[in-house]
Amino acid sequence: MTALPVLKPGDTVGVLGGGQLGRMLALAAAELGLNCHIYAPESHSCAFDVVRDKTCAPYEDEAALARFADAVNVVTYEFENIPAATAKFLRSRKPVLPNPDALEIVQDRLTEKEFVTKLGIGTAGFVAVDSLEGLQTAVSTLGTPSILKTRRMGYDGKGQASIKTPTDTAEAWDAIGRAPAILEQFVRFEGEVSVVAARNAAGEVVAFEPAENLHRDHILHRTRVPAQIPGALAGQAGVTAGKIAAALDYIGVLAVEMFVVDDGGKLRLLVNEIAPRVHNSGHWTIDGATASQFEQHIRAVAGWPLAKPRRLGRVEMVNLIGDEVNDWRKYLAEPGACLHIYGKGEARPGRKMGHVTYVFPE
Ligand code: AMP
């Protein structure tokens, strides 16, 4: 990789992926006088609507990737399932941040969990599964209930099947398409929290305080900050995210999702997943903090100092999933509601169409 650049206003950040995260990154970059060039294969990418420079081409199109690399000062991504070969190709031409090695570790649930475990950080018990026989053995090791998850490409509960009794194994194995997987112990958690943290090239880490997340049908429904957890546990969550970011030699924003479990009266954290990008549970920072996760990511990849964000009150963020976005008039009329609509067109069930943030005095 070439030396890391320090961008100046007028320079361009290349973003792989054209969804709402890319759109919000581009909006944050614009406020800092930087441009974003969005690269995405889908012609209806909602991030295209807010940028001047865009490339609509497959991630395998080397000619398009080379032109994109020439047109930008640094490359980042808003989508973690970028093919490893794409990141590698771009890396030979321009700095790619966060580094593609980090991406490779967290793209695969098995290498991700092994990496976290090696750092001495707790996770749900897990076993690699490559066949139906392997699944049956894993179920006898971990017990039920448990969750079978594909190693790659899973998100928002996709590529997952729950196993309530050992007789469910064949059905679960078929449900995930007989793909390489891991079996995870089902965690009876008290709650779910996430830490969104930024790390820059100087190794400085700035984390937002933990957010408390409520999921519906495996999709994030609501985030509240501050999380209702003891201060010491919140501190531990921040330290855990910083430790992961440092071990990955990470530059940019990442999110670490954790379960809060009651271990005989003592609360403990188990890491569920690392997202190597800005994250839905950090959307509250746009309206609820003096600098957003998107600004932090842009600062980090631009080689700039990180902001020291301050929270502006007690914050609640609610996702607008599918046709919930049709209530936009209601939110517009609601005093204090900060409405964000992603401009995605068709409101399909389960699709994240927008969000609303409320900031209350503490
Ligand atoms: P994931 O795709 O791994 O982020 O999972 C999505 C959601 O499913 C999580 O936020 C949890 O609510 C639930 N979930 C995932 N893994 C487990 C587990 N091992 N035990 C209990 N719930 C889980």
GROMACS .gro file of C-alpha atoms and ligand atoms in nm:
model
  385
    1MET     CA    1   0.000   0.000   0.000
    2THR     CA    2   0.120   0.351  -0.079
    3ALA     CA    3   0.175   0.598   0.208
    4LEU     CA    4  -0.141   0.718   0.379
    5PRO     CA    5  -0.246   1.057   0.246
    6VAL     CA    6  -0.372   1.353   0.444
    7LEU     CA    7  -0.662   1.489   0.242
    8LYS     CA    8  -0.749   1.856   0.202
    9PRO     CA    9  -1.086   2.016   0.124
   10GLY     CA   10  -1.170   1.951  -0.240
   11ASP     CA   11  -1.020   1.600  -0.232
   12THR     CA   12  -1.223   1.288  -0.296
   13VAL     CA   13  -1.303   0.984  -0.084
   14GLY     CA   14  -1.401   0.681  -0.293
   15VAL     CA   15  -1.678   0.476  -0.132
   16LEU     CA   16  -1.756   0.116  -0.229
   17GLY     CA   17  -2.127   0.055  -0.180
   18GLY     CA   18  -2.420   0.278  -0.258
   19GLY     CA   19  -2.675   0.227   0.019
   20GLN     CA   20  -2.793   0.463   0.291
   21LEU     CA   21  -2.462   0.437   0.476
   22GLY     CA   22  -2.276   0.562   0.168
   23ARG     CA   23  -2.533   0.836   0.127
   24MET     CA   24  -2.488   0.957   0.486
   25LEU     CA   25  -2.108   0.933   0.452
   26ALA     CA   26  -2.124   1.150   0.140
   27LEU     CA   27  -2.342   1.408   0.317
   28ALA     CA   28  -2.095   1.424   0.608
   29ALA     CA   29  -1.799   1.452   0.370
   30ALA     CA   30  -1.970   1.739   0.186
   31GLU     CA   31  -2.001   1.932   0.513
   32LEU     CA   32  -1.625   1.904   0.554
   33GLY     CA   33  -1.560   2.024   0.196
   34LEU     CA   34  -1.468   1.677   0.069
   35ASN     CA   35  -1.626   1.492  -0.223
   36CYS     CA   36  -1.735   1.131  -0.228
   37HIS     CA   37  -1.722   0.915  -0.539
   38ILE     CA   38  -1.968   0.629  -0.496
   39TYR     CA   39  -1.895   0.294  -0.663
   40ALA     CA   40  -2.187   0.050  -0.664
   41PRO     CA   41  -2.319  -0.218  -0.898
   42GLU     CA   42  -2.689  -0.135  -0.853
   43SER     CA   43  -2.818   0.146  -1.076
   44HIS     CA   44  -3.078   0.256  -0.818
   45SER     CA   45  -2.823   0.305  -0.539
   46CYS     CA   46  -2.957   0.577  -0.310
   47ALA     CA   47  -2.607   0.718  -0.245
   48PHE     CA   48  -2.576   0.812  -0.614
   49ASP     CA   49  -2.843   1.081  -0.560
   50VAL     CA   50  -2.626   1.297  -0.333
   51VAL     CA   51  -2.288   1.288  -0.514
   52ARG     CA   52  -2.145   1.432  -0.831
   53ASP     CA   53  -1.906   1.146  -0.903
   54LYS     CA   54  -2.036   0.792  -0.938
   55THR     CA   55  -1.948   0.463  -1.099
   56CYS     CA   56  -2.214   0.201  -1.160
   57ALA     CA   57  -2.026  -0.121  -1.238
   58PRO     CA   58  -1.976  -0.470  -1.096
   59TYR     CA   59  -1.713  -0.516  -0.823
   60GLU     CA   60  -1.528  -0.748  -1.065
   61ASP     CA   61  -1.490  -0.487  -1.343
   62GLU     CA   62  -1.118  -0.410  -1.327
   63ALA     CA   63  -1.127  -0.135  -1.590
   64ALA     CA   64  -1.398   0.050  -1.394
   65LEU     CA   65  -1.214  -0.011  -1.066
   66ALA     CA   66  -0.891   0.128  -1.214
   67ARG     CA   67  -1.068   0.445  -1.334
   68PHE     CA   68  -1.231   0.480  -0.991
   69ALA     CA   69  -0.894   0.443  -0.816
   70ASP     CA   70  -0.744   0.711  -1.042
   71ALA     CA   71  -1.027   0.952  -0.959
   72VAL     CA   72  -1.005   0.935  -0.578
   73ASN     CA   73  -0.750   1.008  -0.304
   74VAL     CA   74  -0.845   0.720  -0.075
   75VAL     CA   75  -1.089   0.430  -0.090
   76THR     CA   76  -1.327   0.319   0.185
   77TYR     CA   77  -1.647   0.113   0.197
   78GLU     CA   78  -1.992   0.118   0.346
   79PHE     CA   79  -2.065  -0.249   0.279
   80GLU     CA   80  -1.856  -0.529   0.428
   81ASN     CA   81  -1.917  -0.794   0.167
   82ILE     CA   82  -1.689  -0.635  -0.090
   83PRO     CA   83  -1.510  -0.923  -0.267
   84ALA     CA   84  -1.156  -0.966  -0.129
   85ALA     CA   85  -1.018  -0.952  -0.485
   86THR     CA   86  -1.176  -0.606  -0.538
   87ALA     CA   87  -1.015  -0.466  -0.224
   88LYS     CA   88  -0.682  -0.622  -0.322
   89PHE     CA   89  -0.697  -0.478  -0.675
   90LEU     CA   90  -0.775  -0.128  -0.545
   91ARG     CA   91  -0.515  -0.152  -0.272
   92SER     CA   92  -0.238  -0.183  -0.532
   93ARG     CA   93  -0.347   0.158  -0.668
   94LYS     CA   94  -0.474   0.365  -0.374
   95PRO     CA   95  -0.488   0.331   0.005
   96VAL     CA   96  -0.793   0.126   0.106
   97LEU     CA   97  -0.914   0.204   0.458
   98PRO     CA   98  -0.996   0.021   0.679
   99ASN     CA   99  -0.734  -0.225   0.557
  100PRO     CA  100  -0.871  -0.520   0.357
  101ASP     CA  101  -0.713  -0.770   0.600
  102ALA     CA  102  -0.953  -0.649   0.870
  103LEU     CA  103  -1.237  -0.685   0.622
  104GLU     CA  104  -1.139  -1.042   0.545
  105ILE     CA  105  -1.135  -1.143   0.913
  106VAL     CA  106  -1.481  -1.006   0.988
  107GLN     CA  107  -1.646  -1.115   0.661
  108ASP     CA  108  -1.639  -1.469   0.794
  109ARG     CA  109  -1.818  -1.541   1.122
  110LEU     CA  110  -1.574  -1.821   1.205
  111THR     CA  111  -1.250  -1.621   1.160
  112GLU     CA  112  -1.421  -1.325   1.331
  113LYS     CA  113  -1.515  -1.528   1.640
  114GLU     CA  114  -1.173  -1.697   1.653
  115PHE     CA  115  -1.005  -1.355   1.631
  116VAL     CA  116  -1.218  -1.211   1.913
  117THR     CA  117  -1.164  -1.518   2.131
  118LYS     CA  118  -0.785  -1.496   2.083
  119LEU     CA  119  -0.802  -1.141   2.224
  120GLY     CA  120  -0.947  -1.288   2.544
  121ILE     CA  121  -1.292  -1.141   2.473
  122GLY     CA  122  -1.600  -1.353   2.541
  123THR     CA  123  -1.844  -1.470   2.271
  124ALA     CA  124  -2.130  -1.719   2.261
  125GLY     CA  125  -1.994  -2.076   2.242
  126PHE     CA  126  -1.944  -2.170   1.876
  127VAL     CA  127  -1.841  -2.464   1.659
  128ALA     CA  128  -1.756  -2.467   1.286
  129VAL     CA  129  -2.000  -2.671   1.075
  130ASP     CA  130  -1.931  -2.805   0.724
  131SER     CA  131  -2.181  -3.089   0.688
  132LEU     CA  132  -2.503  -3.227   0.831
  133GLU     CA  133  -2.301  -3.482   1.032
  134GLY     CA  134  -2.083  -3.197   1.159
  135LEU     CA  135  -2.396  -3.007   1.260
  136GLN     CA  136  -2.529  -3.306   1.452
  137THR     CA  137  -2.199  -3.335   1.640
  138ALA     CA  138  -2.196  -2.959   1.706
  139VAL     CA  139  -2.550  -2.973   1.846
  140SER     CA  140  -2.450  -3.252   2.082
  141THR     CA  141  -2.151  -3.040   2.194
  142LEU     CA  142  -2.328  -2.705   2.239
  143GLY     CA  143  -2.679  -2.828   2.319
  144THR     CA  144  -3.008  -2.661   2.231
  145PRO     CA  145  -3.140  -2.406   2.173
  146SER     CA  146  -2.872  -2.293   1.932
  147ILE     CA  147  -2.844  -2.091   1.612
  148LEU     CA  148  -2.691  -2.202   1.284
  149LYS     CA  149  -2.541  -1.911   1.088
  150THR     CA  150  -2.371  -1.910   0.749
  151ARG     CA  151  -2.006  -1.806   0.778
  152ARG     CA  152  -2.043  -1.548   0.503
  153MET     CA  153  -2.292  -1.294   0.368
  154GLY     CA  154  -2.540  -1.307   0.656
  155TYR     CA  155  -2.704  -0.988   0.784
  156ASP     CA  156  -3.027  -0.886   0.959
  157GLY     CA  157  -3.096  -1.251   1.045
  158LYS     CA  158  -3.049  -1.373   0.685
  159GLY     CA  159  -2.857  -1.700   0.653
  160GLN     CA  160  -2.964  -1.810   1.003
  161ALA     CA  161  -3.176  -2.095   1.135
  162SER     CA  162  -3.263  -2.167   1.494
  163ILE     CA  163  -3.234  -2.518   1.632
  164LYS     CA  164  -3.473  -2.580   1.918
  165THR     CA  165  -3.426  -2.956   1.944
  166PRO     CA  166  -3.169  -3.198   1.795
  167THR     CA  167  -3.436  -3.316   1.548
  168ASP     CA  168  -3.428  -2.972   1.378
  169THR     CA  169  -3.079  -3.021   1.233
  170ALA     CA  170  -3.162  -3.145   0.880
  171GLU     CA  171  -3.419  -2.870   0.828
  172ALA     CA  172  -3.180  -2.601   0.957
  173TRP     CA  173  -2.896  -2.730   0.737
  174ASP     CA  174  -3.126  -2.708   0.431
  175ALA     CA  175  -3.260  -2.366   0.539
  176ILE     CA  176  -2.915  -2.208   0.525
  177GLY     CA  177  -2.843  -2.368   0.187
  178ARG     CA  178  -2.591  -2.625   0.323
  179ALA     CA  179  -2.326  -2.352   0.322
  180PRO     CA  180  -2.019  -2.348   0.550
  181ALA     CA  181  -2.153  -2.228   0.884
  182ILE     CA  182  -2.105  -2.196   1.255
  183LEU     CA  183  -2.334  -2.321   1.526
  184GLU     CA  184  -2.373  -2.076   1.813
  185GLN     CA  185  -2.511  -2.130   2.158
  186PHE     CA  186  -2.834  -1.938   2.207
  187VAL     CA  187  -2.759  -1.655   2.450
  188ARG     CA  188  -3.029  -1.560   2.700
  189PHE     CA  189  -2.929  -1.198   2.712
  190GLU     CA  190  -3.055  -0.916   2.934
  191GLY     CA  191  -3.006  -0.673   2.649
  192GLU     CA  192  -2.803  -0.587   2.342
  193VAL     CA  193  -2.559  -0.296   2.320
  194SER     CA  194  -2.320  -0.174   2.055
  195VAL     CA  195  -2.017   0.049   2.059
  196VAL     CA  196  -1.937   0.263   1.756
  197ALA     CA  197  -1.572   0.362   1.769
  198ALA     CA  198  -1.332   0.548   1.542
  199ARG     CA  199  -0.958   0.487   1.517
  200ASN     CA  200  -0.717   0.694   1.311
  201ALA     CA  201  -0.371   0.634   1.165
  202ALA     CA  202  -0.208   0.771   1.481
  203GLY     CA  203  -0.378   0.492   1.679
  204GLU     CA  204  -0.610   0.735   1.856
  205VAL     CA  205  -0.946   0.574   1.944
  206VAL     CA  206  -1.262   0.775   2.013
  207ALA     CA  207  -1.570   0.570   2.101
  208PHE     CA  208  -1.928   0.683   2.135
  209GLU     CA  209  -2.081   0.555   2.454
  210PRO     CA  210  -2.263   0.220   2.425
  211ALA     CA  211  -2.606   0.230   2.266
  212GLU     CA  212  -2.884  -0.006   2.371
  213ASN     CA  213  -3.048  -0.185   2.080
  214LEU     CA  214  -3.383  -0.354   2.040
  215HIS     CA  215  -3.432  -0.584   1.740
  216ARG     CA  216  -3.756  -0.697   1.579
  217ASP     CA  217  -3.741  -0.996   1.343
  218HIS     CA  218  -3.357  -0.975   1.362
  219ILE     CA  219  -3.362  -0.617   1.228
  220LEU     CA  220  -3.267  -0.321   1.444
  221HIS     CA  221  -3.586  -0.148   1.554
  222ARG     CA  222  -3.475   0.107   1.813
  223THR     CA  223  -3.154   0.244   1.964
  224ARG     CA  224  -3.137   0.431   2.294
  225VAL     CA  225  -2.847   0.624   2.439
  226PRO     CA  226  -2.730   0.611   2.709
  227ALA     CA  227  -2.769   0.235   2.744
  228GLN     CA  228  -2.926   0.135   3.075
  229ILE     CA  229  -2.621  -0.055   3.198
  230PRO     CA  230  -2.386   0.012   3.491
  231GLY     CA  231  -2.111   0.267   3.421
  232ALA     CA  232  -1.834   0.010   3.474
  233LEU     CA  233  -1.986  -0.221   3.211
  234ALA     CA  234  -2.024   0.071   2.968
  235GLY     CA  235  -1.655   0.149   3.022
  236GLN     CA  236  -1.566  -0.215   2.956
  237ALA     CA  237  -1.766  -0.212   2.634
  238GLY     CA  238  -1.567   0.089   2.510
  239VAL     CA  239  -1.236  -0.074   2.604
  240THR     CA  240  -1.338  -0.394   2.422
  241ALA     CA  241  -1.417  -0.202   2.101
  242GLY     CA  242  -1.085  -0.015   2.125
  243LYS     CA  243  -0.895  -0.341   2.176
  244ILE     CA  244  -1.058  -0.494   1.867
  245ALA     CA  245  -0.987  -0.183   1.656
  246ALA     CA  246  -0.622  -0.178   1.762
  247ALA     CA  247  -0.575  -0.552   1.699
  248LEU     CA  248  -0.718  -0.509   1.348
  249ASP     CA  249  -0.490  -0.206   1.290
  250TYR     CA  250  -0.813  -0.043   1.191
  251ILE     CA  251  -0.854   0.305   1.043
  252GLY     CA  252  -1.213   0.430   1.029
  253VAL     CA  253  -1.533   0.361   1.220
  254LEU     CA  254  -1.637   0.016   1.332
  255ALA     CA  255  -1.923  -0.112   1.542
  256VAL     CA  256  -1.905  -0.394   1.792
  257GLU     CA  257  -2.236  -0.557   1.883
  258MET     CA  258  -2.251  -0.720   2.223
  259PHE     CA  259  -2.491  -0.918   2.438
  260VAL     CA  260  -2.529  -0.823   2.805
  261VAL     CA  261  -2.564  -1.145   3.005
  262ASP     CA  262  -2.637  -1.205   3.371
  263ASP     CA  263  -2.375  -1.446   3.498
  264GLY     CA  264  -2.503  -1.544   3.844
  265GLY     CA  265  -2.590  -1.185   3.938
  266LYS     CA  266  -2.288  -1.032   3.764
  267LEU     CA  267  -2.336  -0.863   3.426
  268ARG     CA  268  -2.096  -0.964   3.151
  269LEU     CA  269  -2.049  -0.875   2.784
  270LEU     CA  270  -2.024  -1.122   2.496
  271VAL     CA  271  -1.928  -0.994   2.152
  272ASN     CA  272  -2.177  -1.101   1.887
  273GLU     CA  273  -2.049  -0.929   1.575
  274ILE     CA  274  -1.805  -0.669   1.441
  275ALA     CA  275  -1.924  -0.442   1.160
  276PRO     CA  276  -1.625  -0.292   0.976
  277ARG     CA  277  -1.813   0.024   0.882
  278VAL     CA  278  -2.048   0.290   1.008
  279HIS     CA  279  -2.350   0.122   1.166
  280ASN     CA  280  -2.725   0.160   1.202
  281SER     CA  281  -2.694   0.180   1.582
  282GLY     CA  282  -2.479   0.493   1.533
  283HIS     CA  283  -2.736   0.690   1.333
  284TRP     CA  284  -2.841   0.870   1.653
  285THR     CA  285  -2.510   1.060   1.637
  286ILE     CA  286  -2.626   1.272   1.339
  287ASP     CA  287  -2.878   1.465   1.550
  288GLY     CA  288  -2.774   1.359   1.900
  289ALA     CA  289  -2.404   1.445   1.912
  290THR     CA  290  -2.173   1.730   1.815
  291ALA     CA  291  -2.004   1.506   1.555
  292SER     CA  292  -2.161   1.203   1.386
  293GLN     CA  293  -2.019   0.856   1.321
  294PHE     CA  294  -2.012   0.953   0.951
  295GLU     CA  295  -1.799   1.260   1.018
  296GLN     CA  296  -1.567   1.048   1.236
  297HIS     CA  297  -1.523   0.792   0.958
  298ILE     CA  298  -1.448   1.059   0.699
  299ARG     CA  299  -1.200   1.228   0.936
  300ALA     CA  300  -1.025   0.896   1.004
  301VAL     CA  301  -0.985   0.793   0.639
  302ALA     CA  302  -0.888   1.149   0.541
  303GLY     CA  303  -0.597   1.133   0.785
  304TRP     CA  304  -0.752   1.408   0.997
  305PRO     CA  305  -0.774   1.433   1.376
  306LEU     CA  306  -1.084   1.267   1.519
  307ALA     CA  307  -1.362   1.479   1.666
  308LYS     CA  308  -1.437   1.453   2.039
  309PRO     CA  309  -1.815   1.425   2.014
  310ARG     CA  310  -2.040   1.530   2.298
  311ARG     CA  311  -2.390   1.385   2.336
  312LEU     CA  312  -2.663   1.650   2.324
  313GLY     CA  313  -2.917   1.475   2.546
  314ARG     CA  314  -3.091   1.145   2.596
  315VAL     CA  315  -3.139   1.008   2.245
  316GLU     CA  316  -3.373   0.760   2.083
  317MET     CA  317  -3.350   0.646   1.720
  318VAL     CA  318  -3.627   0.445   1.554
  319ASN     CA  319  -3.581   0.275   1.217
  320LEU     CA  320  -3.847   0.309   0.952
  321ILE     CA  321  -3.868  -0.038   0.801
  322GLY     CA  322  -4.068  -0.115   0.487
  323ASP     CA  323  -4.396   0.074   0.466
  324GLU     CA  324  -4.339   0.247   0.805
  325VAL     CA  325  -4.176   0.517   0.593
  326ASN     CA  326  -4.523   0.604   0.463
  327ASP     CA  327  -4.582   0.775   0.801
  328TRP     CA  328  -4.342   1.053   0.701
  329ARG     CA  329  -4.611   1.320   0.739
  330LYS     CA  330  -4.671   1.218   1.099
  331TYR     CA  331  -4.300   1.255   1.183
  332LEU     CA  332  -4.275   1.588   1.002
  333ALA     CA  333  -4.554   1.723   1.221
  334GLU     CA  334  -4.407   1.585   1.545
  335PRO     CA  335  -4.217   1.850   1.742
  336GLY     CA  336  -3.855   1.745   1.794
  337ALA     CA  337  -3.861   1.447   1.556
  338CYS     CA  338  -3.560   1.449   1.320
  339LEU     CA  339  -3.667   1.264   1.007
  340HIS     CA  340  -3.423   1.097   0.767
  341ILE     CA  341  -3.549   0.930   0.449
  342TYR     CA  342  -3.300   0.740   0.237
  343GLY     CA  343  -3.467   0.788  -0.103
  344LYS     CA  344  -3.471   0.416  -0.179
  345GLY     CA  345  -3.791   0.394  -0.379
  346GLU     CA  346  -3.989   0.078  -0.321
  347ALA     CA  347  -4.068   0.012   0.047
  348ARG     CA  348  -4.022  -0.366   0.049
  349PRO     CA  349  -4.085  -0.554   0.377
  350GLY     CA  350  -3.771  -0.560   0.594
  351ARG     CA  351  -3.602  -0.284   0.392
  352LYS     CA  352  -3.448   0.003   0.590
  353MET     CA  353  -3.612   0.310   0.437
  354GLY     CA  354  -3.529   0.582   0.689
  355HIS     CA  355  -3.505   0.664   1.057
  356VAL     CA  356  -3.630   0.915   1.311
  357THR     CA  357  -3.423   1.053   1.596
  358TYR     CA  358  -3.546   1.221   1.913
  359VAL     CA  359  -3.315   1.416   2.143
  360PHE     CA  360  -3.458   1.477   2.491
  361PRO     CA  361  -3.313   1.692   2.768
  362GLU     CA  362  -3.142   1.473   3.030
  363AMP     P1  363  -2.655  -1.129   1.386
  363AMP     O1  364  -2.693  -1.143   1.243
  363AMP     O2  365  -2.553  -1.228   1.432
  363AMP     O3  366  -2.617  -0.987   1.422
  363AMP     O4  367  -2.788  -1.157   1.469
  363AMP     C1  368  -2.900  -1.072   1.462
  363AMP     C2  369  -2.975  -1.077   1.594
  363AMP     O5  370  -3.016  -1.211   1.624
  363AMP     C3  371  -2.892  -1.034   1.714
  363AMP     O6  372  -2.887  -0.895   1.728
  363AMP     C4  373  -2.969  -1.103   1.827
  363AMP     O7  374  -3.086  -1.032   1.860
  363AMP     C5  375  -3.006  -1.237   1.765
  363AMP     N1  376  -2.899  -1.336   1.790
  363AMP     C6  377  -2.790  -1.358   1.711
  363AMP     N2  378  -2.710  -1.452   1.764
  363AMP     C7  379  -2.766  -1.490   1.881
  363AMP     C8  380  -2.730  -1.585   1.983
  363AMP     N3  381  -2.619  -1.660   1.974
  363AMP     N4  382  -2.813  -1.596   2.090
  363AMP     C9  383  -2.927  -1.521   2.099
  363AMP     N5  384  -2.965  -1.432   2.005
  363AMP    C10  385  -2.888  -1.415   1.898
   0.00000   0.00000   0.00000
